[in-house]
Tab-separated table of C-alpha atoms in Angstrom:
chain	number	residue	atom	x	y	z
A	1	MET	CA	-0.323	-0.347	0.154
A	2	THR	CA	1.470	3.822	-0.962
A	3	GLU	CA	1.303	6.041	2.163
A	4	GLN	CA	-0.740	8.234	2.117
A	5	THR	CA	0.296	12.149	3.165
A	6	LEU	CA	-2.187	13.696	5.884
A	7	ALA	CA	-4.052	15.711	3.085
A	8	GLU	CA	-4.097	13.168	0.622
A	9	LEU	CA	-6.255	11.132	2.784
A	10	ILE	CA	-8.438	13.562	4.161
A	11	PRO	CA	-10.747	14.601	2.881
A	12	GLY	CA	-11.748	18.578	1.864
A	13	ASP	CA	-9.131	21.040	3.122
A	14	LEU	CA	-6.841	20.498	6.537
A	15	PRO	CA	-8.252	22.915	8.379
A	16	PRO	CA	-4.793	25.514	9.543
A	17	GLY	CA	-4.155	24.115	13.221
A	18	ILE	CA	-4.082	20.946	11.559
A	19	ALA	CA	-2.205	21.888	7.832
A	20	ALA	CA	0.518	24.021	10.015
A	21	LEU	CA	1.324	20.916	12.475
A	22	ASP	CA	5.481	19.461	11.855
A	23	PRO	CA	5.455	17.422	8.325
A	24	GLN	CA	6.716	13.960	10.855
A	25	VAL	CA	3.491	14.346	13.509
A	26	GLN	CA	1.887	14.720	10.316
A	27	ALA	CA	2.831	11.035	8.746
A	28	GLU	CA	2.208	9.774	12.187
A	29	LEU	CA	-0.722	10.886	12.826
A	30	ALA	CA	-1.650	9.505	8.389
A	31	GLN	CA	-1.755	6.155	9.972
A	32	VAL	CA	-2.947	6.549	13.433
A	33	ILE	CA	-5.690	7.008	10.322
A	34	GLU	CA	-5.151	4.675	8.445
A	35	ASP	CA	-4.879	2.267	11.298
A	36	ALA	CA	-8.171	3.279	12.412
A	37	ARG	CA	-9.741	2.376	9.586
A	38	TRP	CA	-8.430	-0.913	8.519
A	39	ARG	CA	-9.416	-1.954	12.232
A	40	GLN	CA	-12.912	-0.322	12.126
A	41	ALA	CA	-13.398	-1.929	8.430
A	42	GLY	CA	-12.442	-5.292	10.390
A	43	GLU	CA	-15.035	-4.914	13.140
A	44	LEU	CA	-17.785	-4.241	11.031
A	45	ARG	CA	-16.965	-7.107	8.865
A	46	ASP	CA	-16.343	-9.428	11.199
A	47	ALA	CA	-20.190	-8.758	12.621
A	48	ALA	CA	-21.993	-8.306	9.360
A	49	ARG	CA	-20.272	-12.184	9.117
A	50	GLY	CA	-21.969	-12.837	12.651
A	51	MET	CA	-24.681	-11.334	12.649
A	52	LEU	CA	-25.835	-13.645	9.383
A	53	ASP	CA	-24.981	-16.048	11.083
A	54	VAL	CA	-27.735	-16.010	13.041
A	55	LEU	CA	-30.527	-15.343	10.162
A	56	PRO	CA	-32.597	-18.248	9.896
A	57	ARG	CA	-32.276	-20.270	6.583
A	58	LEU	CA	-35.670	-20.160	5.253
A	59	LEU	CA	-34.451	-15.407	5.403
A	60	ARG	CA	-30.687	-16.560	3.808
A	61	GLY	CA	-32.026	-16.158	0.208
A	62	VAL	CA	-34.026	-13.231	0.031
A	63	VAL	CA	-32.006	-11.418	2.057
A	64	LYS	CA	-28.997	-11.975	-0.373
A	65	LYS	CA	-31.268	-10.860	-3.587
A	66	ALA	CA	-31.934	-7.572	-0.540
A	67	ALA	CA	-28.546	-6.801	-0.823
A	68	GLY	CA	-27.551	-7.649	-4.041
A	69	LEU	CA	-25.057	-10.330	-3.313
B	1	MET	CA	1.840	23.306	27.018
B	2	THR	CA	-1.951	21.962	27.162
B	3	ASP	CA	-2.576	18.314	29.567
B	4	PRO	CA	-3.683	17.564	26.351
B	5	ARG	CA	-6.547	15.520	28.920
B	6	HIS	CA	-7.972	18.417	29.815
B	7	SER	CA	-8.677	19.215	25.907
B	8	ALA	CA	-12.332	18.642	25.158
B	9	PRO	CA	-11.884	18.959	21.205
B	10	LEU	CA	-8.316	16.661	22.464
B	11	LEU	CA	-10.856	13.682	24.006
B	12	LYS	CA	-13.353	12.976	21.317
B	13	LEU	CA	-10.408	13.058	19.015
B	14	ALA	CA	-8.760	10.328	20.679
B	15	ARG	CA	-11.806	8.627	21.178
B	16	THR	CA	-13.083	8.959	16.887
B	17	LEU	CA	-9.571	7.163	16.532
B	18	GLY	CA	-9.435	4.593	19.114
B	19	VAL	CA	-5.961	6.028	20.926
B	20	PRO	CA	-4.814	6.530	24.762
B	21	VAL	CA	-5.166	10.612	24.382
B	22	GLU	CA	-1.953	11.242	25.829
B	23	GLN	CA	-0.304	9.685	21.656
B	24	LEU	CA	-2.136	13.429	20.530
B	25	ALA	CA	-0.559	15.668	22.724
B	26	ASP	CA	1.218	16.994	19.851
B	27	LEU	CA	-2.215	18.087	19.136
B	28	ALA	CA	-2.319	19.885	22.524
B	29	GLU	CA	-1.998	23.108	21.002
B	30	VAL	CA	-4.922	22.946	18.052
B	31	PRO	CA	-6.687	25.017	18.415
B	32	ASP	CA	-10.332	23.858	18.827
B	33	GLN	CA	-12.849	24.488	16.195
B	34	ASP	CA	-9.752	22.716	14.380
B	35	LEU	CA	-9.939	20.138	15.913
B	36	ARG	CA	-13.723	19.364	15.948
B	37	GLU	CA	-13.967	20.156	12.199
B	38	PHE	CA	-10.556	17.814	11.919
B	39	ARG	CA	-12.968	14.733	14.313
B	40	ARG	CA	-15.470	15.481	11.674
B	41	GLN	CA	-13.183	15.216	8.484
B	42	VAL	CA	-12.099	11.571	9.820
B	43	THR	CA	-15.408	10.763	10.999
B	44	ASP	CA	-16.587	10.939	7.031
B	45	LEU	CA	-13.530	9.207	5.820
B	46	PHE	CA	-14.577	6.078	7.784
B	47	LEU	CA	-17.932	6.557	6.717
B	48	GLU	CA	-17.233	7.015	3.053
B	49	GLY	CA	-15.090	4.023	2.074
B	50	GLN	CA	-18.138	1.770	4.209
B	51	VAL	CA	-21.210	3.630	2.575
B	52	ASP	CA	-21.102	1.033	-0.167
B	53	GLY	CA	-21.202	-2.224	2.276
B	54	LEU	CA	-23.914	-0.102	5.204
B	55	HIS	CA	-26.799	0.123	1.957
B	56	ARG	CA	-26.181	-3.516	0.877
B	57	VAL	CA	-26.970	-3.973	4.990
B	58	ALA	CA	-29.355	-1.773	4.901
B	59	GLN	CA	-31.366	-3.447	2.407
B	60	ALA	CA	-31.516	-6.295	3.716
B	61	ALA	CA	-32.314	-4.649	7.159
B	62	LYS	CA	-36.145	-3.915	5.204
B	63	VAL	CA	-36.679	-7.958	4.512
B	64	ILE	CA	-36.218	-9.175	7.682
B	65	PRO	CA	-38.819	-9.284	10.710
B	66	THR	CA	-37.537	-5.722	12.681
B	67	PRO	CA	-37.468	-8.373	15.503
B	68	ILE	CA	-35.457	-10.706	13.549
B	69	THR	CA	-32.971	-7.803	12.841
B	70	ALA	CA	-33.014	-6.824	16.546
B	71	LYS	CA	-31.349	-10.431	18.105
B	72	MET	CA	-29.000	-10.392	14.918
B	73	VAL	CA	-28.053	-7.086	16.515
B	74	ALA	CA	-28.223	-8.298	20.018
B	75	ARG	CA	-26.754	-11.730	19.057
B	76	SER	CA	-23.308	-10.622	17.129
B	77	ARG	CA	-22.865	-7.838	20.027
B	78	GLY	CA	-21.129	-5.208	16.861
B	79	ALA	CA	-22.019	-2.619	18.755
B	80	LEU	CA	-19.899	-0.270	15.800
B	81	LEU	CA	-22.079	-1.623	12.965
B	82	ALA	CA	-25.038	-1.272	14.903
B	83	ALA	CA	-24.598	2.345	14.748
B	84	ARG	CA	-23.334	2.129	11.473
B	85	MET	CA	-26.564	1.056	10.802
B	86	SER	CA	-28.338	3.448	13.270
B	87	GLY	CA	-26.983	6.204	10.167
B	88	VAL	CA	-28.758	3.749	7.176
B	89	LEU	CA	-31.967	3.093	8.155
B	90	ASP	CA	-35.210	4.585	8.584
B	91	PRO	CA	-35.035	6.056	11.978
B	92	ALA	CA	-38.311	4.924	13.010
B	93	HIS	CA	-37.061	1.461	12.168
B	94	ALA	CA	-33.516	2.228	13.101
B	95	ALA	CA	-35.442	2.842	16.208
B	96	ASP	CA	-38.151	0.539	15.974
B	97	VAL	CA	-35.206	-1.417	16.343
B	98	ALA	CA	-33.333	0.251	19.247
B	99	LYS	CA	-36.146	-0.625	21.258
B	100	ARG	CA	-36.051	-4.301	21.534
B	101	LEU	CA	-32.292	-3.819	22.479
B	102	PRO	CA	-30.434	-4.400	26.252
B	103	VAL	CA	-28.968	-1.722	28.212
B	104	ASP	CA	-25.881	-2.304	28.403
B	105	PHE	CA	-25.164	-3.045	23.976
B	106	LEU	CA	-27.675	0.442	23.523
B	107	ALA	CA	-25.074	2.657	25.806
B	108	ASP	CA	-22.052	0.060	23.253
B	109	ILE	CA	-24.169	1.691	20.442
B	110	ALA	CA	-24.313	5.442	21.403
B	111	ALA	CA	-20.599	5.242	22.384
B	112	GLN	CA	-20.209	4.230	18.572
B	113	LEU	CA	-22.935	6.939	17.347
B	114	ASP	CA	-21.911	9.790	14.609
B	115	PRO	CA	-22.982	12.889	17.302
B	116	ARG	CA	-24.385	14.805	13.458
B	117	HIS	CA	-26.939	11.711	12.975
B	118	SER	CA	-27.833	10.310	16.564
B	119	ALA	CA	-30.666	12.068	17.598
B	120	GLY	CA	-32.810	10.277	14.802
B	121	ILE	CA	-31.799	6.840	16.762
B	122	ILE	CA	-31.460	8.628	19.512
B	123	GLY	CA	-34.758	10.181	20.334
B	124	GLY	CA	-36.922	7.673	19.155
B	125	LEU	CA	-36.591	5.597	22.137
B	126	PRO	CA	-38.919	5.686	24.576
B	127	GLU	CA	-37.656	8.002	27.943
B	128	LYS	CA	-36.917	4.778	30.506
B	129	THR	CA	-33.838	3.174	27.911
B	130	THR	CA	-32.701	6.167	27.612
B	131	VAL	CA	-32.488	7.377	31.369
B	132	ALA	CA	-31.756	3.464	31.764
B	133	ILE	CA	-28.358	4.699	28.986
B	134	GLY	CA	-27.701	7.525	30.533
B	135	LYS	CA	-26.894	5.791	33.850
B	136	GLU	CA	-25.218	3.276	32.295
B	137	LEU	CA	-23.018	5.566	30.441
B	138	ALA	CA	-22.597	7.093	34.102
B	139	ALA	CA	-21.575	4.074	35.366
B	140	ARG	CA	-19.218	2.832	33.020
B	141	GLN	CA	-17.973	6.767	33.133
B	142	ASP	CA	-18.483	7.598	28.897
B	143	TRP	CA	-18.676	11.083	29.651
B	144	ILE	CA	-18.152	12.075	26.654
B	145	THR	CA	-20.981	9.973	25.060
B	146	LEU	CA	-23.245	11.199	28.367
B	147	GLY	CA	-22.853	14.827	26.503
B	148	GLU	CA	-23.385	13.475	23.112
B	149	LEU	CA	-25.800	12.011	25.164
B	150	MET	CA	-27.824	14.615	26.883
B	151	ALA	CA	-27.160	16.791	23.669
B	152	SER	CA	-29.611	15.208	21.639
B	153	ILE	CA	-32.020	14.261	23.956
B	154	PRO	CA	-35.562	15.924	23.841
B	155	ASP	CA	-35.776	17.779	26.706
B	156	ALA	CA	-38.349	15.485	28.966
B	157	ALA	CA	-35.704	13.374	28.572
B	158	VAL	CA	-33.052	15.371	29.558
B	159	ARG	CA	-35.185	16.578	32.731
B	160	ALA	CA	-35.762	12.718	33.433
B	161	THR	CA	-32.169	11.792	32.655
B	162	GLU	CA	-30.693	14.508	34.567
B	163	ALA	CA	-32.749	14.199	37.397
B	164	ALA	CA	-31.128	10.393	37.628
B	165	ILE	CA	-27.579	10.842	37.224
B	166	ASP	CA	-25.100	12.758	40.075
B	167	GLY	CA	-23.874	16.170	39.409
B	168	ASP	CA	-20.507	14.982	39.316
B	169	ALA	CA	-21.474	12.456	36.056
B	170	LEU	CA	-23.320	15.948	34.966
B	171	VAL	CA	-19.834	18.924	35.171
B	172	ARG	CA	-18.524	16.002	33.768
B	173	ALA	CA	-20.342	14.978	31.206
B	174	ALA	CA	-21.257	19.110	29.963
B	175	PHE	CA	-17.410	19.897	29.417
B	176	LEU	CA	-17.589	17.778	26.369
B	177	VAL	CA	-20.379	18.880	24.614
B	178	ASP	CA	-19.581	20.575	21.222
B	179	ASP	CA	-22.685	22.472	20.743
B	180	VAL	CA	-23.096	26.047	22.516
B	181	ALA	CA	-26.825	25.829	21.711
B	182	GLN	CA	-27.697	22.257	23.024
B	183	LEU	CA	-25.404	22.665	26.328
B	184	GLU	CA	-27.288	26.229	26.635
B	185	ARG	CA	-30.949	24.156	26.726
B	186	VAL	CA	-29.298	21.340	28.816
B	187	VAL	CA	-28.809	23.470	31.164
B	188	ASN	CA	-31.860	25.360	31.004
B	189	LEU	CA	-33.336	22.302	31.707
B	190	THR	CA	-31.354	21.516	34.636
B	191	SER	CA	-33.041	22.220	38.080
B	192	ARG	CA	-32.388	24.336	39.996
B	193	ASP	CA	-31.407	21.610	43.324
B	194	LYS	CA	-29.097	19.089	40.516
B	195	LEU	CA	-27.212	22.839	39.852
B	196	THR	CA	-26.333	22.533	42.796
B	197	GLU	CA	-25.373	19.558	43.277
B	198	MET	CA	-22.870	20.059	39.877
B	199	LEU	CA	-21.286	22.882	41.717
B	200	ARG	CA	-21.361	20.721	45.524
B	201	ALA	CA	-19.495	18.027	43.019
B	202	ALA	CA	-16.578	20.877	41.457
B	203	ALA	CA	-16.286	21.433	44.927
B	204	ASP	CA	-15.776	18.279	46.514
B	205	LEU	CA	-13.973	17.184	43.652
B	206	ASP	CA	-11.794	19.637	42.472
B	207	LEU	CA	-13.578	19.539	39.142
B	208	TRP	CA	-13.323	23.716	38.590
B	209	SER	CA	-11.553	23.612	35.551
B	210	GLU	CA	-14.345	21.133	33.036
B	211	PHE	CA	-17.340	23.950	35.312
B	212	ARG	CA	-15.295	27.057	33.989
B	213	SER	CA	-15.685	25.534	29.880
B	214	THR	CA	-19.375	24.859	30.442
B	215	LEU	CA	-19.308	29.016	31.936
B	216	ARG	CA	-18.010	30.306	29.539
B	217	ALA	CA	-20.128	28.588	26.749
B	218	LEU	CA	-23.623	29.668	28.544
B	219	SER	CA	-24.995	32.908	27.851
B	220	ASP	CA	-25.991	35.583	30.984
B	221	THR	CA	-29.733	34.388	31.365
B	222	SER	CA	-28.465	30.108	32.007
B	223	ILE	CA	-25.431	32.349	34.503
B	224	GLU	CA	-28.315	33.394	36.671
B	225	ALA	CA	-29.806	30.163	36.928
B	226	ILE	CA	-25.852	29.362	38.265
B	227	ARG	CA	-25.332	31.593	39.873
B	228	ALA	CA	-29.412	31.628	41.940
B	229	ALA	CA	-27.935	27.533	42.878
B	230	ALA	CA	-24.741	28.395	43.784
B	231	GLU	CA	-27.217	30.817	46.076
B	232	GLU	CA	-28.142	27.704	48.097
B	233	LEU	CA	-24.036	26.663	49.149
B	234	PRO	CA	-22.579	26.611	52.314
B	235	ALA	CA	-19.917	29.723	52.842
B	236	GLU	CA	-16.502	28.006	51.727
B	237	GLN	CA	-18.856	26.734	48.801
B	238	ARG	CA	-20.621	30.009	47.541
B	239	GLU	CA	-17.554	32.441	47.884
B	240	ARG	CA	-15.751	29.614	45.135
B	241	ALA	CA	-18.189	29.369	43.221
B	242	LEU	CA	-19.779	32.702	42.507
B	243	ALA	CA	-15.638	33.235	41.655
B	244	GLU	CA	-15.781	31.117	40.073
B	245	ILE	CA	-18.500	32.492	37.942
B	246	ALA	CA	-17.468	36.454	37.673
B	247	ASP	CA	-13.374	34.931	36.793
B	248	ARG	CA	-14.853	32.121	33.907
B	249	HIS	CA	-13.235	34.318	31.098
B	250	SER	CA	-10.257	34.361	33.094
B	251	ALA	CA	-7.584	33.268	31.397
B	252	SER	CA	-7.766	29.598	33.727
């Protein structure tokens, strides 16, 4: 994965106080954000699988169709 | 240098990023307004990458009977997914699912809600459930979420929740409410006895740093209500409270 700068990562212009941070601090912040994004994606994926596991078999077909899967 | 633990917007950004606030110490001098905007941008970035999947989940939820959706959500214990789902489901449907979930899990979900969209779901819950969530958040000392809860619930639920929560919890939660109009509303709905209890807690537990931040944000009308509540305190605490009110715009 190519590392993105904080300004590339964040949608829109960085607030002035953030844009003025030392480049090293910005790089560390970008990494913290990327880590959190990956962590959340994994958490959401696991929870969605967990939900499907308890979905009654009877409903699986109709649910998959509704979800476009 | 500002202690990051005393910066409400930094505490909230740390929560959004899932890191201890000390890890963001280099941002301690960034103006509060910039930190709030940056937190919104980070939240949008997270949501942007999740929206397609969430819309598929929302489409699926439409064909599942609500009691089964609630059972699936409760069994998965995925508070983040439930919070994100509440943002893409029709608010009435989301509230209908939420009503069927246990209070401790609703408190987990509340902690993951995007405060910009939480009023729709939280506002649709029965008052007794909102009070129970507030008590659970206070017991967990989750002041950020308690503040966001108080700021997003209807007036009657604010009154019922503040009555059920200790003064020190309200001081700590009020400190973390970003929206000044909502902070003003909550303070105006708080009884004089509870305001006195909050002042007493600030004195007993040395929460003046947090309380000062609330005092600075409030209008003169709300300050008058707090001044009146301070009159109920014993002499020593009253003097300190009145001094804090008078000096609220001085540098801390």
